[in-house]
């Protein structure tokens, strides 16, 4: 006699479910928040115009590279062939409050306080490494999302950025809902402040 195994019905995931899955997976890799933005979002053209006006005033000092790659800044799809969506993440760097310290005067010229964001491992490497892990996890999950035509027409391609490409990272994070831009020009998040 053959034993019958009951079939299990699984509700297919929808596009919002894919975003939820990616956000949950990003948390597993140490990211505190995750958002999404189309590569065709209007902020890119607006930010590029503002950058050019800023450059025309000569406010870039010695940052000559800011004159380059305006086409890619205005159209991030040029950075990754076939790109449709930018996944932007937040990684907090102030996990434990450091001991308070100060340099009281100039009588100790060889003593200084290292900025909190510069303590520990270089965030560029940490963030990029974790972004690669997230992208690999997404790539592995793509067969489960075939019914949504996600990645069905082309091979999956990703490119992690952490201050390493001509892209408007802070405005992207702002537009994707990870926080808002403060008067100090940094992104602020209600829970994390600017320590990310």
XYZ file of C-alpha atoms in Angstrom:
196
model
C 0.000 0.000 0.000
C 1.362 3.393 -1.000
C 1.207 6.146 1.556
C -0.260 9.375 0.198
C 1.524 12.602 1.075
C -0.834 15.557 1.317
C -0.077 18.474 -0.974
C 0.731 21.787 0.642
C -0.665 24.900 -0.992
C 1.642 27.876 -0.747
C 0.349 31.307 -1.635
C 2.613 32.791 -4.333
C 4.499 35.860 -3.134
C 3.567 39.218 -4.688
C 5.872 42.186 -5.401
C 5.257 43.694 -1.948
C 6.113 40.294 -0.487
C 9.403 40.349 -2.412
C 10.233 43.737 -0.892
C 9.331 42.446 2.575
C 11.539 39.393 2.006
C 14.477 41.583 0.895
C 14.048 43.884 3.920
C 13.942 40.900 6.293
C 17.004 39.367 4.636
C 18.861 42.705 4.808
C 18.264 42.733 8.573
C 19.907 39.294 8.791
C 23.025 40.847 7.227
C 23.175 43.683 9.747
C 21.247 46.430 7.974
C 18.897 48.477 10.136
C 16.589 49.600 7.359
C 15.949 48.968 3.685
C 14.157 50.893 0.953
C 13.577 50.783 -2.792
C 13.667 53.370 -5.557
C 13.223 53.154 -9.319
C 16.279 54.082 -11.383
C 13.911 56.404 -13.265
C 12.871 58.404 -10.185
C 12.840 62.167 -10.970
C 15.284 63.131 -8.219
C 18.297 62.165 -10.348
C 17.786 64.859 -12.966
C 16.941 67.435 -10.282
C 20.026 66.563 -8.201
C 22.266 66.663 -11.290
C 21.038 70.175 -12.141
C 21.689 71.305 -8.552
C 25.169 69.744 -8.644
C 26.022 71.539 -11.882
C 24.874 74.869 -10.402
C 27.010 74.194 -7.316
C 30.016 73.376 -9.531
C 29.444 76.527 -11.620
C 29.931 78.515 -8.406
C 33.279 76.801 -7.855
C 32.206 75.365 -4.497
C 33.833 71.976 -5.099
C 37.324 73.103 -4.065
C 39.777 70.387 -5.101
C 37.067 67.773 -5.726
C 37.570 67.796 -9.490
C 35.943 64.373 -9.880
C 32.602 66.068 -9.183
C 32.742 67.387 -12.780
C 32.667 63.831 -14.153
C 29.928 61.264 -14.854
C 26.931 63.612 -14.882
C 25.223 61.246 -17.319
C 25.443 58.413 -14.764
C 24.347 60.654 -11.891
C 21.273 61.693 -13.889
C 20.548 58.131 -15.041
C 21.779 55.428 -12.618
C 20.594 52.739 -15.034
C 23.841 53.463 -16.901
C 25.829 52.115 -13.934
C 24.343 48.608 -14.221
C 22.991 47.400 -17.537
C 19.286 46.610 -17.243
C 18.923 48.047 -13.736
C 15.358 48.790 -12.686
C 15.450 49.249 -8.925
C 17.915 50.591 -6.394
C 17.905 48.852 -3.027
C 19.189 51.282 -0.419
C 20.097 50.213 3.089
C 21.047 51.763 6.408
C 23.721 50.281 8.691
C 24.085 51.800 12.136
C 27.634 52.337 13.359
C 27.013 53.442 16.936
C 25.935 50.214 18.616
C 27.332 50.894 22.070
C 27.897 54.331 23.509
C 31.628 54.995 23.811
C 33.145 56.324 27.030
C 32.965 60.100 27.105
C 36.317 61.683 26.281
C 37.624 65.117 25.500
C 40.808 67.041 24.786
C 40.670 69.959 27.177
C 43.296 72.251 25.676
C 46.149 72.530 23.220
C 48.865 71.565 25.725
C 48.677 67.959 24.456
C 49.039 68.381 20.671
C 49.493 64.653 19.997
C 46.188 63.664 21.586
C 42.929 63.636 19.706
C 39.502 62.061 19.614
C 38.683 59.796 16.698
C 35.248 60.439 15.196
C 32.732 57.719 16.043
C 32.098 56.828 12.395
C 35.843 56.247 11.880
C 36.222 53.779 14.750
C 36.286 50.076 14.007
C 36.439 48.421 10.600
C 36.235 50.596 7.483
C 32.496 50.947 6.781
C 33.069 50.964 3.005
C 34.321 47.381 3.179
C 31.758 46.235 5.735
C 28.768 47.645 3.871
C 29.978 46.420 0.471
C 30.628 42.904 1.833
C 27.143 42.687 3.353
C 25.531 44.106 0.208
C 27.187 41.336 -1.807
C 25.718 38.746 0.576
C 22.280 40.329 0.212
C 22.554 40.313 -3.589
C 23.572 36.637 -3.603
C 20.598 35.796 -1.369
C 18.280 37.646 -3.784
C 19.818 35.816 -6.742
C 19.247 32.461 -5.021
C 15.590 33.345 -4.381
C 14.810 34.459 -7.981
C 13.439 31.044 -9.084
C 10.703 31.458 -6.433
C 9.661 34.762 -8.030
C 9.418 33.679 -11.694
C 5.661 34.263 -11.724
C 6.399 37.988 -11.152
C 8.802 38.228 -14.116
C 11.533 39.484 -11.806
C 14.855 38.836 -13.478
C 13.259 36.481 -15.975
C 14.336 38.341 -19.112
C 18.054 38.856 -18.272
C 20.688 37.329 -16.041
C 20.764 38.761 -12.523
C 23.377 41.501 -12.251
C 24.129 43.577 -9.189
C 26.694 46.165 -8.199
C 27.110 47.174 -4.550
C 28.005 50.813 -3.868
C 29.343 52.337 -0.681
C 30.651 55.799 -1.571
C 32.173 54.185 -4.644
C 30.069 55.346 -7.597
C 28.694 58.576 -9.041
C 25.295 58.232 -7.416
C 23.278 60.457 -5.067
C 23.270 58.123 -2.065
C 21.745 60.441 0.557
C 18.918 61.746 -1.680
C 18.167 58.154 -2.713
C 17.910 57.041 0.921
C 15.753 60.096 1.674
C 13.378 59.391 -1.235
C 13.208 55.685 -0.314
C 12.015 56.556 3.194
C 15.102 55.761 5.275
C 15.068 59.231 6.832
C 15.078 62.882 5.888
C 17.806 65.386 5.098
C 18.655 67.632 8.024
C 20.081 71.143 8.100
C 23.511 69.548 8.591
C 23.003 67.912 5.135
C 23.112 64.392 6.602
C 20.272 61.923 6.628
C 18.405 61.752 9.944
C 16.360 58.798 11.111
C 13.925 59.082 14.014
C 15.369 56.004 15.773
C 19.059 56.193 14.790
C 19.743 59.923 14.537
C 22.588 60.309 12.027
C 24.780 57.486 13.333
C 24.561 55.276 10.238
